[in-house]
Every structure is written in C-alpha cells, then in structure tokens.
Amino acid sequence: RLQKLRYLIFFVLGSLVVAFIRIWLVPILVISFGLLIFIGVRSFIQRLGLVAICFLAFLVIFRKLQSMLSVSTVEDLFKFRAYATTSFIGGGSSIKPPEIVNFFDLIRHLPLSIFTALFRPLPGEVRNIFGFFQSLENIFLLGLLFLAIRRTKLRELKDPLIFWAISFVFIWASFYGLVTYNLGALVRYKLQILPVFLSLLLYFSRPRQA
C-alpha cells in the first residue's frame, strides 16, 4: 500500500517461516503477492523488479517441490494429484474425488472445489457433533458472503490490499479444494486462511453510509 521496497523484507521473512511449516504454501503466497505488486505499484521499474523477484522465488520453490514430489511433466502433476487424493479415503467425512486427467477437467471442477474448500461441510454432511458446529460456521460464512455481494460495489475491489486478500483466498481454495477430499481435514486446513477470509467477508458485508 505504501509502495516502499523495504517492506519486501517482511514478506520474505514471512515466506521463510511458512516454508518450514508447509512449503507448498509459499507458491500461493508468492503468486498472490506478485498480483498485488502488478496492481498496486505504479512505477514500471519497481513493478518489473519486484515481479522478477517473485518469479525467481516461485521458480526456486517450484524446483524444490518438483524434487520432493517427483513431478517433471504436466502428466506427472495430474498423477500426483490422483495419488494425493487417496490419502483422504476413509472416515465419515470423506467425499469422492472427481477424476481429473487434463486442464479441461480441472477448470470444470474448479468452482465446486473452491466452494468445498471454503464452505463445506454443510448441515447433514458430517453426522457428528463437530460436523454439526462446523456446518453452522459455514452457514454463517455463506450468509456473510451473500450480504457482502449485495452491499459491495465493484469500485471497492480496486484497492490493492483487498485485491491481494481475494487472490490469496481464491488461490488457496483452488489448490486445497482440488487435492483434499476429506471435509474434516479441510476444516483444519482452512484455519490457515480463516483470518484473511473472515476479515474480507466482514469488511464487504459491513453497512455503508448512504
């Protein structure tokens, strides 16, 4: 927001901390931060330099992930995704993963995957006390979403910080929604983004002065 290069240090330090916890979260942070730079920074030279830094950081992490996951081609990526979904088979909160073998399948299933990552389980999907209370939370989040859509003007989305938060939540939900098919696991994983996601919904659903 202040367009000061020194604030990049905080992003780098934060990304390093995240890398020690969940290394695959770093590309999500880098991509959303790169979008923030592209939208928010007005100087072409600064924009070019910071985007180059983000691209290099993404490349380094991507190479690391490639070696960890033994993924070298696009076909290997879809095979790994199919393998990863088997980790969530079993238990009362598991759901059947769709078969995704190409980018067309990925795009087709993406909207439902994002919704699943952010708003499921819904009432009746996980039949225990924890699933019940989680479904109430998701109903509350859905209510905030509908209220936010009703009250938000498109011009409000131009704020760079808001754009970053939306892109961060969207990219996270795309990744986890396409890989995780256990609603109980998704409840735990959503804690990673819940502060940002809930802040967005509360901000957009707030009453405006006439």
Coordinates of N, CA and C in Angstrom, one line a residue, residues 48-160:
L48 N 8.5 -4.1 -12.5 CA 9.3 -5.1 -13.2 C 10.3 -5.8 -12.3
G49 N 11.0 -5.0 -11.4 CA 11.9 -5.6 -10.5 C 11.3 -6.5 -9.5
L50 N 10.2 -6.1 -8.9 CA 9.5 -6.9 -7.9 C 8.9 -8.2 -8.5
V51 N 8.3 -8.0 -9.6 CA 7.7 -9.2 -10.3 C 8.8 -10.2 -10.6
A52 N 10.0 -9.7 -11.0 CA 11.1 -10.6 -11.3 C 11.6 -11.3 -10.1
I53 N 11.6 -10.6 -8.9 CA 11.9 -11.3 -7.7 C 10.9 -12.4 -7.3
C54 N 9.6 -12.0 -7.5 CA 8.6 -13.0 -7.2 C 8.7 -14.2 -8.1
F55 N 9.0 -14.0 -9.4 CA 9.1 -15.1 -10.3 C 10.3 -16.0 -9.9
L56 N 11.4 -15.4 -9.6 CA 12.6 -16.2 -9.2 C 12.3 -17.0 -7.9
A57 N 11.6 -16.4 -6.9 CA 11.3 -17.1 -5.7 C 10.3 -18.2 -6.0
F58 N 9.4 -18.0 -6.9 CA 8.4 -19.1 -7.3 C 9.2 -20.2 -8.0
L59 N 10.2 -19.9 -8.8 CA 10.9 -20.9 -9.5 C 11.7 -21.7 -8.6
V60 N 12.3 -21.1 -7.6 CA 13.2 -21.8 -6.6 C 12.3 -22.8 -5.8
I61 N 11.1 -22.3 -5.3 CA 10.2 -23.2 -4.6 C 9.7 -24.3 -5.5
F62 N 9.3 -23.9 -6.7 CA 8.8 -24.9 -7.6 C 9.8 -26.1 -7.9
R63 N 11.0 -25.7 -8.1 CA 12.1 -26.7 -8.3 C 12.2 -27.6 -7.1
K64 N 12.1 -27.0 -5.9 CA 12.2 -27.8 -4.6 C 11.0 -28.8 -4.5
L65 N 9.8 -28.3 -4.9 CA 8.6 -29.1 -4.9 C 8.7 -30.2 -5.9
Q66 N 9.3 -29.9 -7.1 CA 9.5 -30.9 -8.1 C 10.3 -32.1 -7.6
S67 N 11.4 -31.8 -6.9 CA 12.3 -32.8 -6.4 C 11.6 -33.6 -5.3
M68 N 10.8 -32.9 -4.4 CA 10.1 -33.6 -3.3 C 9.0 -34.5 -3.8
L69 N 8.3 -34.1 -4.8 CA 7.1 -34.8 -5.3 C 7.4 -35.7 -6.5
S70 N 8.6 -35.6 -7.0 CA 9.0 -36.4 -8.2 C 8.0 -36.1 -9.4
V71 N 7.8 -34.8 -9.6 CA 7.0 -34.3 -10.7 C 7.8 -33.6 -11.7
S72 N 7.8 -34.1 -13.0 CA 8.6 -33.4 -14.0 C 7.8 -33.0 -15.2
T73 N 6.6 -33.6 -15.4 CA 5.8 -33.2 -16.5 C 4.4 -32.9 -16.0
V74 N 3.6 -32.3 -16.9 CA 2.2 -32.0 -16.6 C 1.4 -33.3 -16.3
E75 N 1.7 -34.3 -17.0 CA 1.1 -35.6 -16.7 C 1.4 -36.1 -15.4
D76 N 2.7 -36.0 -14.9 CA 3.1 -36.4 -13.6 C 2.3 -35.6 -12.5
L77 N 2.0 -34.3 -12.8 CA 1.3 -33.5 -11.9 C -0.1 -34.0 -11.6
F78 N -0.8 -34.4 -12.7 CA -2.1 -34.9 -12.5 C -2.1 -36.3 -11.9
K79 N -1.0 -37.1 -12.1 CA -0.9 -38.4 -11.5 C -0.6 -38.2 -10.0
F80 N 0.2 -37.2 -9.6 CA 0.4 -36.9 -8.2 C -0.9 -36.4 -7.5
R81 N -1.6 -35.6 -8.2 CA -2.9 -35.2 -7.6 C -3.8 -36.4 -7.3
A82 N -3.9 -37.3 -8.3 CA -4.7 -38.5 -8.1 C -4.2 -39.3 -6.9
Y83 N -2.9 -39.4 -6.8 CA -2.3 -40.2 -5.7 C -2.6 -39.5 -4.4
A84 N -2.5 -38.1 -4.4 CA -2.6 -37.4 -3.1 C -4.1 -37.5 -2.6
T85 N -5.0 -37.6 -3.5 CA -6.4 -37.7 -3.0 C -6.7 -39.0 -2.3
T86 N -5.9 -40.1 -2.6 CA -6.1 -41.3 -1.9 C -5.7 -41.2 -0.4
S87 N -5.0 -40.2 0.0 CA -4.6 -40.0 1.4 C -5.8 -39.7 2.3
F88 N -6.9 -39.3 1.6 CA -8.1 -38.8 2.4 C -9.3 -39.8 2.3
I89 N -9.0 -41.0 1.8 CA -10.0 -42.0 1.7 C -10.2 -42.6 3.1
G90 N -11.5 -42.8 3.4 CA -11.8 -43.4 4.7 C -12.3 -42.3 5.7
G91 N -13.1 -42.8 6.7 CA -13.7 -41.9 7.7 C -15.0 -41.3 7.2
G92 N -15.8 -40.8 8.2 CA -17.1 -40.4 7.9 C -17.2 -39.1 7.1
S93 N -16.1 -38.4 7.1 CA -16.2 -37.1 6.4 C -15.5 -37.1 5.0
S94 N -15.2 -38.2 4.5 CA -14.5 -38.3 3.2 C -15.6 -38.1 2.1
I95 N -15.2 -37.5 1.0 CA -16.1 -37.4 -0.2 C -15.3 -37.9 -1.4
K96 N -16.1 -38.4 -2.4 CA -15.5 -39.0 -3.5 C -14.8 -37.9 -4.4
P97 N -13.5 -38.1 -4.7 CA -12.8 -37.1 -5.6 C -13.2 -37.3 -7.0
P98 N -13.4 -36.2 -7.8 CA -13.6 -36.4 -9.2 C -12.4 -36.8 -10.0
E99 N -12.5 -37.4 -11.1 CA -11.3 -37.8 -11.9 C -10.9 -36.6 -12.7
I100 N -9.7 -36.2 -12.5 CA -9.1 -35.0 -13.3 C -7.9 -35.5 -14.0
V101 N -7.9 -35.5 -15.3 CA -6.7 -36.0 -16.1 C -6.2 -35.0 -17.0
N102 N -6.8 -33.8 -17.1 CA -6.4 -32.8 -18.0 C -6.9 -31.4 -17.5
F103 N -6.4 -30.3 -18.2 CA -6.8 -29.0 -17.7 C -8.3 -28.7 -17.9
F104 N -8.9 -29.3 -18.9 CA -10.3 -29.1 -19.1 C -11.1 -29.6 -17.9
D105 N -10.7 -30.8 -17.4 CA -11.4 -31.4 -16.2 C -11.1 -30.5 -15.0
L106 N -9.9 -30.0 -14.9 CA -9.5 -29.1 -13.8 C -10.4 -27.9 -13.7
I107 N -10.5 -27.2 -14.9 CA -11.3 -26.0 -15.0 C -12.8 -26.3 -14.7
R108 N -13.3 -27.4 -15.1 CA -14.7 -27.8 -15.0 C -15.0 -28.0 -13.5
H109 N -14.1 -28.6 -12.8 CA -14.3 -28.9 -11.4 C -13.9 -27.8 -10.4
L110 N -13.2 -26.8 -10.9 CA -12.6 -25.8 -10.0 C -13.7 -25.0 -9.2
P111 N -14.8 -24.6 -9.8 CA -15.8 -23.8 -9.0 C -16.3 -24.6 -7.8
L112 N -16.6 -25.9 -8.0 CA -17.1 -26.7 -6.9 C -16.0 -27.0 -5.9
S113 N -14.8 -27.1 -6.3 CA -13.7 -27.4 -5.4 C -13.4 -26.2 -4.5
I114 N -13.5 -25.0 -5.1 CA -13.3 -23.8 -4.3 C -14.4 -23.7 -3.2
F115 N -15.7 -23.9 -3.7 CA -16.8 -23.9 -2.7 C -16.6 -24.9 -1.6
T116 N -16.1 -26.1 -2.0 CA -15.9 -27.1 -1.0 C -14.9 -26.7 0.1
A117 N -13.8 -26.1 -0.4 CA -12.7 -25.7 0.5 C -13.1 -24.6 1.4
L118 N -14.0 -23.8 1.0 CA -14.4 -22.6 1.8 C -15.7 -22.8 2.6
F119 N -16.6 -23.6 2.2 CA -17.9 -23.6 2.8 C -18.5 -25.0 3.1
R120 N -17.7 -26.0 3.0 CA -18.2 -27.3 3.4 C -17.4 -27.8 4.6
P121 N -18.0 -28.6 5.5 CA -19.3 -29.3 5.4 C -20.5 -28.4 5.6
L122 N -21.6 -28.7 4.9 CA -22.9 -28.1 5.1 C -23.7 -29.0 6.1
P123 N -24.8 -28.5 6.6 CA -25.6 -29.3 7.5 C -26.0 -30.7 7.0
G124 N -25.7 -31.8 7.7 CA -26.1 -33.1 7.3 C -25.0 -33.9 6.6
E125 N -23.9 -33.2 6.3 CA -22.8 -33.9 5.5 C -21.9 -34.6 6.4
V126 N -21.6 -34.1 7.6 CA -20.8 -34.8 8.6 C -21.6 -35.0 9.9
R127 N -22.0 -36.3 10.1 CA -23.0 -36.5 11.2 C -22.4 -36.8 12.5
N128 N -21.7 -35.8 13.1 CA -21.3 -35.9 14.5 C -21.3 -34.5 15.0
I129 N -21.0 -34.3 16.3 CA -21.2 -33.0 16.9 C -20.2 -32.0 16.3
F130 N -19.0 -32.4 16.0 CA -18.1 -31.5 15.4 C -18.5 -31.0 14.0
G131 N -19.0 -32.0 13.2 CA -19.5 -31.6 11.9 C -20.7 -30.7 12.0
F132 N -21.6 -30.9 13.0 CA -22.7 -30.0 13.2 C -22.3 -28.6 13.4
F133 N -21.4 -28.4 14.4 CA -21.0 -27.0 14.7 C -20.2 -26.4 13.6
Q134 N -19.4 -27.2 12.8 CA -18.7 -26.7 11.7 C -19.7 -26.2 10.6
S135 N -20.7 -27.0 10.4 CA -21.7 -26.6 9.4 C -22.4 -25.3 9.7
L136 N -22.6 -25.1 11.0 CA -23.2 -23.8 11.5 C -22.3 -22.7 11.1
E137 N -21.0 -22.9 11.3 CA -20.0 -21.9 11.0 C -20.0 -21.6 9.5
N138 N -20.1 -22.6 8.7 CA -20.1 -22.4 7.2 C -21.4 -21.7 6.8
I139 N -22.5 -22.0 7.4 CA -23.7 -21.3 7.1 C -23.6 -19.8 7.4
F140 N -22.9 -19.5 8.5 CA -22.7 -18.1 8.9 C -21.8 -17.5 7.8
L141 N -20.7 -18.2 7.4 CA -19.8 -17.6 6.4 C -20.6 -17.4 5.0
L142 N -21.5 -18.3 4.7 CA -22.2 -18.1 3.5 C -23.2 -16.9 3.6
G143 N -23.8 -16.8 4.8 CA -24.6 -15.6 5.0 C -23.9 -14.3 4.8
L144 N -22.6 -14.3 5.4 CA -21.8 -13.1 5.2 C -21.5 -12.9 3.7
L145 N -21.2 -14.0 3.0 CA -20.9 -13.8 1.6 C -22.0 -13.2 0.8
F146 N -23.3 -13.7 1.0 CA -24.4 -13.2 0.3 C -24.6 -11.7 0.6
L147 N -24.5 -11.4 1.9 CA -24.6 -10.0 2.3 C -23.5 -9.1 1.7
A148 N -22.3 -9.6 1.6 CA -21.2 -8.9 1.0 C -21.4 -8.6 -0.5
I149 N -21.9 -9.7 -1.2 CA -22.2 -9.5 -2.6 C -23.3 -8.4 -2.8
R150 N -24.3 -8.4 -1.9 CA -25.4 -7.4 -2.0 C -24.9 -6.0 -1.8
R151 N -24.0 -5.8 -0.9 CA -23.6 -4.5 -0.4 C -22.3 -3.9 -1.1
T152 N -21.6 -4.8 -1.8 CA -20.3 -4.3 -2.4 C -20.4 -3.7 -3.7
K153 N -19.7 -2.6 -4.0 CA -19.6 -2.0 -5.3 C -18.3 -2.5 -5.9
L154 N -18.3 -2.6 -7.2 CA -17.2 -3.1 -8.0 C -15.9 -2.2 -7.7
R155 N -16.1 -0.9 -7.5 CA -15.0 0.0 -7.4 C -14.2 -0.3 -6.1
E156 N -14.9 -0.9 -5.1 CA -14.2 -1.3 -3.9 C -13.1 -2.4 -4.1
L157 N -13.2 -3.1 -5.2 CA -12.3 -4.2 -5.4 C -11.0 -3.7 -6.0
K158 N -10.9 -2.4 -6.3 CA -9.7 -1.8 -6.9 C -8.6 -1.6 -5.9
D159 N -8.9 -1.6 -4.6 CA -7.9 -1.4 -3.5 C -6.9 -2.6 -3.6
P160 N -5.6 -2.2 -3.7 CA -4.6 -3.3 -3.8 C -4.6 -4.3 -2.7

